[in-house]
Coordinates of C-alpha atoms in Angstrom, one line a residue:
M633 CA 26.4 22.4 -3.6
K634 CA 26.9 21.3 0.1
L635 CA 24.4 20.3 2.7
E636 CA 24.8 21.6 6.2
S637 CA 21.2 21.1 7.4
P638 CA 20.1 20.0 10.7
A639 CA 18.5 17.0 8.8
F640 CA 21.8 16.0 7.5
Q641 CA 23.6 16.6 10.7
S642 CA 20.9 14.3 12.6
I643 CA 21.9 11.2 10.6
L644 CA 25.7 11.4 11.4
T645 CA 25.7 9.1 14.3
S646 CA 28.6 7.6 16.0
E647 CA 27.9 4.3 14.5
L648 CA 27.8 5.9 10.9
N649 CA 31.1 7.7 11.7
T650 CA 32.6 4.3 12.7
L651 CA 31.5 2.9 9.2
V652 CA 33.0 6.0 7.4
N653 CA 36.3 5.6 9.2
I654 CA 36.6 2.0 8.2
F655 CA 36.1 2.8 4.5
D656 CA 38.7 5.7 4.9
K657 CA 41.2 3.3 6.6
Y658 CA 41.1 0.8 3.7
D659 CA 40.9 3.6 1.0
H660 CA 37.6 2.8 -0.4
E661 CA 35.1 5.6 -1.2
L662 CA 31.7 5.5 0.6
R663 CA 28.7 7.8 0.0
I664 CA 25.1 8.0 0.8
A665 CA 23.0 7.1 -2.4
G666 CA 19.7 7.5 -3.9
G667 CA 16.4 8.2 -2.0
A668 CA 18.2 9.4 1.3
V669 CA 20.0 12.1 -0.7
R670 CA 16.6 13.2 -2.3
D671 CA 15.1 13.6 1.1
L672 CA 18.0 15.5 2.5
V673 CA 17.9 18.0 -0.2
L674 CA 14.3 18.4 0.6
D675 CA 15.4 19.1 4.1
M676 CA 13.6 15.8 5.3
V677 CA 15.1 13.2 7.6
P678 CA 15.2 10.0 5.5
H679 CA 13.6 6.8 7.0
D680 CA 16.2 4.5 5.2
I681 CA 19.7 5.3 4.1
D682 CA 21.5 3.4 1.6
F683 CA 25.1 3.6 0.9
A684 CA 27.2 3.0 -2.2
T685 CA 30.9 2.3 -2.3
T686 CA 33.7 1.6 -4.8
A687 CA 34.7 -1.6 -2.6
T688 CA 33.6 -4.9 -4.0
P689 CA 31.6 -7.4 -1.8
T690 CA 34.8 -9.4 -1.3
Q691 CA 36.9 -6.4 -0.1
M692 CA 34.0 -5.1 2.3
K693 CA 33.9 -8.7 4.0
E694 CA 37.6 -8.7 4.4
M695 CA 37.9 -5.4 6.1
F696 CA 34.7 -5.9 8.1
N697 CA 36.2 -9.3 9.4
I698 CA 39.5 -7.6 10.3
E699 CA 37.7 -5.0 12.2
K700 CA 35.5 -7.4 13.9
I701 CA 32.2 -5.8 12.4
R702 CA 29.3 -8.3 12.4
M703 CA 27.7 -8.9 9.2
I704 CA 24.1 -9.9 8.6
N705 CA 21.7 -11.0 5.9
D706 CA 24.1 -12.3 3.4
S707 CA 21.4 -12.8 0.9
G708 CA 22.1 -9.5 -0.6
E709 CA 25.8 -10.4 -1.4
K710 CA 24.9 -11.7 -5.0
H711 CA 23.6 -8.2 -5.8
G712 CA 26.6 -6.4 -4.4
T713 CA 25.1 -5.6 -1.0
I714 CA 26.8 -6.2 2.4
T715 CA 25.0 -5.4 5.7
A716 CA 27.1 -4.3 8.5
R717 CA 25.8 -4.1 12.2
I718 CA 27.8 -1.6 14.2
N719 CA 27.9 -1.6 18.1
D720 CA 24.8 -4.0 18.0
K721 CA 22.8 -0.8 17.4
E722 CA 22.5 0.2 13.7
N723 CA 22.5 -1.8 10.5
F724 CA 24.1 -0.3 7.4
E725 CA 23.4 -1.7 3.8
V726 CA 26.4 -0.9 1.7
T727 CA 26.3 -1.9 -2.2
T728 CA 29.1 -1.8 -4.6
L729 CA 28.8 0.5 -7.7
R730 CA 27.3 -1.3 -10.5
I731 CA 26.3 -1.3 -14.3
D732 CA 23.6 -3.2 -15.8
V733 CA 25.1 -5.8 -18.4
V734 CA 21.8 -7.5 -19.4
T735 CA 18.1 -6.5 -18.6
D736 CA 15.0 -8.3 -19.1
G737 CA 12.4 -5.7 -18.2
R738 CA 12.4 -6.6 -14.4
R739 CA 15.7 -7.9 -13.4
A740 CA 19.2 -7.2 -14.5
E741 CA 22.8 -8.8 -14.6
V742 CA 25.1 -6.7 -13.1
E743 CA 29.0 -5.8 -13.2
F744 CA 30.8 -4.0 -10.5
T745 CA 32.5 -0.8 -11.4
R746 CA 34.4 2.2 -9.7
D747 CA 32.6 4.9 -11.8
W748 CA 30.1 6.9 -9.7
Q749 CA 28.3 8.3 -13.0
L750 CA 28.0 4.9 -14.5
D751 CA 26.1 3.6 -11.4
A752 CA 24.0 6.9 -11.2
N753 CA 23.1 6.3 -15.2
R754 CA 21.4 2.9 -14.2
R755 CA 19.0 4.5 -11.8
D756 CA 15.5 5.5 -12.6
L757 CA 14.8 8.9 -12.0
T758 CA 17.2 12.0 -11.7
I759 CA 16.0 12.8 -8.3
N760 CA 17.1 9.4 -7.1
A761 CA 20.4 9.2 -9.0
M762 CA 22.5 11.5 -6.5
F763 CA 25.1 10.8 -4.0
L764 CA 26.2 12.6 -0.9
G765 CA 29.5 12.6 0.7
F766 CA 30.0 12.9 4.5
D767 CA 31.4 16.4 4.3
G768 CA 27.9 17.5 2.8
T769 CA 29.0 17.5 -0.9
I770 CA 26.4 16.5 -3.4
Y771 CA 27.4 14.5 -6.4
D772 CA 24.7 15.4 -8.9
Y773 CA 25.4 14.0 -12.5
F774 CA 21.8 14.3 -14.0
N775 CA 20.5 17.7 -12.6
G776 CA 18.5 16.1 -9.8
V777 CA 18.9 19.0 -7.4
E778 CA 17.5 21.2 -10.0
D779 CA 14.6 19.0 -10.8
L780 CA 13.9 18.8 -7.0
K781 CA 13.8 22.8 -6.9
N782 CA 11.6 22.8 -9.9
R783 CA 9.4 20.0 -8.5
R784 CA 10.0 17.9 -11.7
V785 CA 10.1 14.2 -12.1
K786 CA 12.3 13.0 -15.0
F787 CA 13.8 9.7 -16.0
V788 CA 17.7 9.6 -16.1
G789 CA 18.5 10.1 -19.8
D790 CA 16.0 8.4 -22.3
P791 CA 12.8 7.5 -20.8
V792 CA 12.2 4.5 -23.1
S793 CA 15.5 2.9 -22.1
R794 CA 15.0 3.4 -18.5
I795 CA 11.5 2.0 -18.8
Q796 CA 12.5 -1.0 -20.8
E797 CA 15.1 -1.9 -18.1
D798 CA 12.4 -2.3 -15.4
Y799 CA 8.9 -1.9 -16.4
L800 CA 8.0 -1.4 -12.7
R801 CA 9.6 2.1 -13.2
I802 CA 6.4 3.2 -14.8
L803 CA 4.5 3.0 -11.5
R804 CA 7.5 4.4 -9.7
Y805 CA 7.4 7.4 -11.8
F806 CA 3.8 8.0 -11.0
R807 CA 4.5 7.4 -7.2
F808 CA 7.2 9.9 -7.0
Y809 CA 5.3 12.3 -9.2
G810 CA 2.8 12.3 -6.4
R811 CA 5.5 13.0 -3.8
I812 CA 7.4 15.7 -5.7
S813 CA 5.1 17.7 -8.1
E814 CA 3.1 20.7 -6.9
K815 CA 0.6 20.1 -9.7
G816 CA -1.7 17.2 -10.4
N817 CA -1.1 17.0 -14.2
D818 CA 2.2 18.7 -15.2
H819 CA 3.9 15.6 -16.9
E820 CA 6.3 16.0 -19.7
E821 CA 4.8 14.9 -23.0
S822 CA 7.9 12.8 -23.9
T823 CA 7.6 10.9 -20.7
L824 CA 3.8 10.2 -21.1
N825 CA 4.6 8.9 -24.7
A826 CA 7.5 6.6 -23.5
I827 CA 5.1 5.1 -20.9
K828 CA 2.2 4.5 -23.3
E829 CA 4.5 3.0 -25.9
N830 CA 5.8 0.5 -23.2
A831 CA 2.5 -0.1 -21.3
S832 CA 2.4 -3.8 -22.4
G833 CA 5.7 -4.4 -20.6
M834 CA 3.8 -4.3 -17.3
K835 CA 2.4 -7.8 -18.0
I836 CA 5.6 -9.3 -16.8
I837 CA 5.5 -7.4 -13.3
S838 CA 4.0 -9.4 -10.5
G839 CA 0.7 -8.5 -9.2
E840 CA 2.2 -8.1 -5.7
R841 CA 4.6 -5.5 -6.9
I842 CA 2.0 -3.6 -8.8
W843 CA -0.2 -3.4 -5.9
M844 CA 2.6 -2.1 -3.6
E845 CA 3.2 0.7 -5.8
L846 CA -0.4 1.2 -6.6
K847 CA -1.3 1.6 -3.0
K848 CA 1.2 4.4 -2.5
I849 CA -0.1 6.3 -5.5
L850 CA -3.7 5.9 -4.3
C851 CA -3.0 7.5 -0.9
G852 CA -0.4 10.0 -2.0
N853 CA -0.8 13.5 -3.4
H854 CA -2.7 14.2 -6.6
A855 CA -4.4 10.7 -6.5
R856 CA -7.4 12.2 -8.0
D857 CA -5.5 13.2 -11.2
I858 CA -2.7 10.6 -11.5
L859 CA -4.9 7.3 -11.7
P860 CA -6.9 8.7 -14.5
T861 CA -3.7 9.8 -16.4
M862 CA -2.4 6.2 -15.9
L863 CA -5.5 4.9 -17.4
Q864 CA -5.5 7.2 -20.5
L865 CA -2.1 5.6 -21.2
D866 CA -3.5 2.0 -21.4
L867 CA -2.2 0.7 -18.2
A868 CA -5.7 -0.5 -17.0
P869 CA -5.6 -4.1 -18.1
Y870 CA -2.1 -4.7 -16.8
M871 CA -3.2 -3.6 -13.3
G872 CA -6.3 -5.6 -13.2
L873 CA -8.7 -2.7 -14.0
P874 CA -11.5 -2.6 -16.5
D875 CA -11.1 -0.9 -19.7
K876 CA -14.3 1.3 -19.0
A877 CA -13.3 2.2 -15.4
D878 CA -15.6 4.8 -13.6
I879 CA -13.3 7.7 -13.5
E880 CA -15.9 10.2 -12.6
E881 CA -16.9 8.1 -9.5
Y882 CA -13.2 7.8 -8.7
R883 CA -12.6 11.5 -8.7
T884 CA -15.8 12.1 -6.6
V885 CA -14.5 9.5 -4.0
C886 CA -11.0 11.1 -3.9
C887 CA -12.6 14.3 -3.0
A888 CA -15.0 12.7 -0.6
T889 CA -12.2 10.9 1.3
E890 CA -9.6 13.8 1.3
G891 CA -8.4 14.1 4.9
L892 CA -10.1 11.0 6.1
D893 CA -7.1 8.7 5.7
P894 CA -8.9 6.1 3.5
Q895 CA -7.5 2.7 2.8
P896 CA -6.2 2.2 -0.7
M897 CA -9.1 -0.1 -1.6
T898 CA -11.7 2.4 -0.6
R899 CA -10.6 4.6 -3.3
L900 CA -9.6 2.1 -5.9
V901 CA -13.1 0.2 -5.9
A902 CA -14.7 3.5 -7.1
L903 CA -13.4 2.6 -10.6
L904 CA -15.1 -0.9 -10.4
A905 CA -18.8 -1.5 -11.5
N906 CA -19.5 -4.7 -9.3
D907 CA -18.2 -7.5 -7.3
D908 CA -17.1 -9.4 -10.4
E909 CA -14.8 -6.7 -11.2
V910 CA -13.4 -6.7 -7.7
H911 CA -12.6 -10.4 -8.1
L912 CA -10.8 -9.8 -11.5
L913 CA -8.8 -7.1 -9.9
H914 CA -7.9 -9.5 -7.1
K915 CA -6.9 -12.1 -9.7
R916 CA -4.3 -9.8 -11.1
I917 CA -2.8 -7.8 -8.1
K918 CA -3.5 -10.5 -5.3
L919 CA -5.3 -8.5 -2.8
S920 CA -5.1 -9.6 0.9
R921 CA -8.4 -11.4 2.4
D922 CA -9.1 -8.2 4.2
E923 CA -8.6 -6.0 1.2
L924 CA -10.9 -8.2 -1.1
Q925 CA -13.6 -8.4 1.6
L926 CA -13.4 -4.4 2.0
G927 CA -13.7 -4.0 -1.8
S928 CA -16.7 -6.4 -2.2
F929 CA -18.4 -4.8 1.1
I930 CA -18.1 -1.3 -0.4
V931 CA -19.2 -2.3 -3.9
N932 CA -22.2 -4.1 -2.5
H933 CA -23.3 -1.2 0.0
R934 CA -22.2 2.0 -1.7
K935 CA -25.5 2.8 -3.0
D936 CA -27.6 1.9 0.0
S937 CA -30.2 4.3 1.2
F938 CA -30.0 5.6 4.8
D939 CA -33.6 6.4 4.8
N940 CA -34.3 8.9 7.6
D941 CA -32.0 7.4 10.2
P942 CA -28.4 7.2 9.0
M943 CA -27.2 6.1 12.3
K944 CA -29.8 3.3 12.5
Y945 CA -28.6 2.1 9.0
C946 CA -25.1 1.6 10.4
Q947 CA -26.2 -0.3 13.3
F948 CA -28.4 -2.6 11.4
L949 CA -25.7 -3.1 8.7
F950 CA -23.2 -4.1 11.4
T951 CA -25.8 -6.5 13.0
D952 CA -26.7 -8.0 9.6
S953 CA -23.1 -8.5 8.2
P954 CA -20.7 -11.5 9.0
G955 CA -17.3 -10.9 10.2
E956 CA -15.3 -10.2 13.3
M957 CA -16.4 -7.2 15.1
K958 CA -13.3 -4.9 14.8
K959 CA -12.9 -5.6 11.1
L960 CA -16.6 -5.2 10.4
T961 CA -16.4 -1.8 12.1
E962 CA -13.4 -0.8 10.0
R963 CA -15.3 -1.8 6.8
I964 CA -18.4 0.3 7.8
C965 CA -16.0 3.2 8.5
E966 CA -14.4 2.9 5.1
L967 CA -17.9 2.7 3.5
L968 CA -18.7 6.0 5.3
K969 CA -15.3 7.5 4.0
Y970 CA -16.2 6.5 0.6
R971 CA -19.5 8.4 0.9
G972 CA -17.9 11.4 2.6
E973 CA -19.9 10.9 5.8
K974 CA -17.3 12.1 8.2
D975 CA -19.7 13.1 11.0
L976 CA -21.7 9.9 10.7
M977 CA -18.3 8.0 10.9
D978 CA -17.4 9.7 14.0
Q979 CA -20.8 9.1 15.5
F980 CA -20.7 5.3 14.5
M981 CA -17.2 4.7 16.0
K982 CA -18.5 5.9 19.4
W983 CA -21.2 3.5 19.3
E984 CA -20.8 0.3 21.6
S985 CA -22.5 -2.6 20.0
P986 CA -24.6 -4.5 22.3
K987 CA -24.0 -8.3 22.7
F988 CA -26.9 -10.5 21.0
P989 CA -28.4 -12.2 24.3
V990 CA -29.1 -15.6 22.6
N991 CA -26.6 -18.3 21.5
G992 CA -26.7 -21.7 19.9
Y993 CA -26.6 -23.4 23.3
D994 CA -29.9 -21.8 24.1
L995 CA -31.6 -23.5 21.0
V996 CA -29.8 -26.8 21.7
D997 CA -31.1 -26.8 25.2
R998 CA -34.8 -26.3 23.9
Q999 CA -34.2 -29.2 21.4
I1000 CA -34.1 -27.2 18.1
P1001 CA -32.7 -29.5 15.4
K1002 CA -29.3 -28.4 13.9
G1003 CA -29.3 -27.4 10.3
P1004 CA -31.3 -25.0 8.3
I1005 CA -34.2 -24.7 11.0
F1006 CA -31.5 -24.1 13.5
Q1007 CA -29.7 -21.4 11.6
G1008 CA -33.0 -19.9 10.4
T1009 CA -34.4 -19.6 14.0
L1010 CA -31.3 -17.9 15.3
H1011 CA -31.3 -15.5 12.4
E1012 CA -35.0 -14.6 13.0
L1013 CA -34.5 -14.1 16.8
K1014 CA -31.6 -11.7 15.9
Q1015 CA -33.9 -9.8 13.6
I1016 CA -36.5 -9.5 16.3
W1017 CA -33.8 -8.2 18.5
K1018 CA -32.4 -5.8 16.1
F1019 CA -35.9 -4.2 15.3
S1020 CA -36.4 -3.7 19.1
M1021 CA -33.3 -1.4 18.8
F1022 CA -31.4 -4.1 20.7
T1023 CA -33.4 -4.0 24.0
K1024 CA -35.2 -7.4 24.2
T1025 CA -33.8 -9.7 26.6
K1026 CA -33.1 -13.3 26.2
E1027 CA -36.3 -14.2 28.1
E1028 CA -38.3 -11.9 25.9
L1029 CA -36.8 -13.2 22.6
L1030 CA -37.3 -16.9 23.6
E1031 CA -40.9 -16.3 24.9
N1032 CA -42.4 -17.0 21.4
L1033 CA -39.8 -19.5 20.3
D1034 CA -42.3 -22.1 19.2
E1035 CA -43.9 -19.8 17.0
I1036 CA -40.7 -18.8 15.5
V1037 CA -39.7 -22.2 14.8
E1038 CA -42.8 -23.1 13.1
K1039 CA -42.6 -20.1 10.9
V1040 CA -39.0 -20.9 10.0
T1041 CA -39.9 -24.5 9.3
E1042 CA -42.5 -23.7 6.8
K1043 CA -40.0 -21.7 4.8
V1044 CA -37.4 -24.6 4.7
P1045 CA -37.9 -27.1 1.9
S1046 CA -39.0 -30.5 3.4
K1047 CA -36.1 -32.3 2.0
K1048 CA -33.6 -30.1 3.8
R1049 CA -35.5 -30.2 7.2
K1050 CA -33.7 -33.3 8.4

């Protein structure tokens, strides 16, 4: 099979032609590798292009030096990767063909080879194990093209062997399943069995890597079906999720958020019962501060009643919640996505929150003692302003300040008043 598509032609830049000519000149084979080939077979322009070659890193450095090609980012050299920058315009990562000599379930000790099929054999999925020549010839050793046509995701060779070489491949399998498959639950039984048998291997994978893959699964196709399948294969404890995750709530939220571009956390917290489980999840997969706060926010407010005025509820929640204005707006929007309230979210996003007219300096000027009484007074004034639907002025709010301070003081224990 040869590619002649516009997508393929679009990547053949003058800089790439320069690279190809250099490898030809020194009699080394060079091909496009992996995911870029998969995308081009699907008639998609790849975002990133990786290259493979029969040349060793030493040979690549020698010829790039002779041809006065700048090389950058030498950290990849120990893995066989040299990055060439051509015309100060494009970077090209070129990796020597390799075979795995020793694997520990995450990283491998490699040996260089000149055999394209041996390199393909060490890759995870058939659809990622293809190479592409610059004349459009596809080098497909494991029926990757056919699997793409059938929208089928398969490991290269024996699934157990591929998984045990790198347990992160369990999550990669599900991520690519979401990208390629047309059905939500059409896995091969042998693949699922291999994953379940090796689920415990996930414990050696870092939380950051797990979260990186999980985010793509949560926001990809078939997320409603893929994650429940993963939980049925006993993967939950290795991802920081509870044994009794709320799958029904998760499916409901996936449907409610369809087309609303939810953040991954917005869907994931549907599996969690409370804030304690949010923090246990964080302990395993190392959420960012914003992600952790979003998860807690949704869990704590997802069952709130709107009463008879949903917009008023959003405005009051915004006023009562701590946080920077932009991030707080985002959290409320994600909460509304969780509940499938698109129209209300659109309405809330158009609302311009008024500025609270009183600040700390106003209370300092009026000799209000700092501490619990100070904070309580400011809070009480904000509540009065809120219930006036944000209409009361500074003067109106401070009009009865003495009464408010007296009321707050009565609530503060005497030991704390100083």
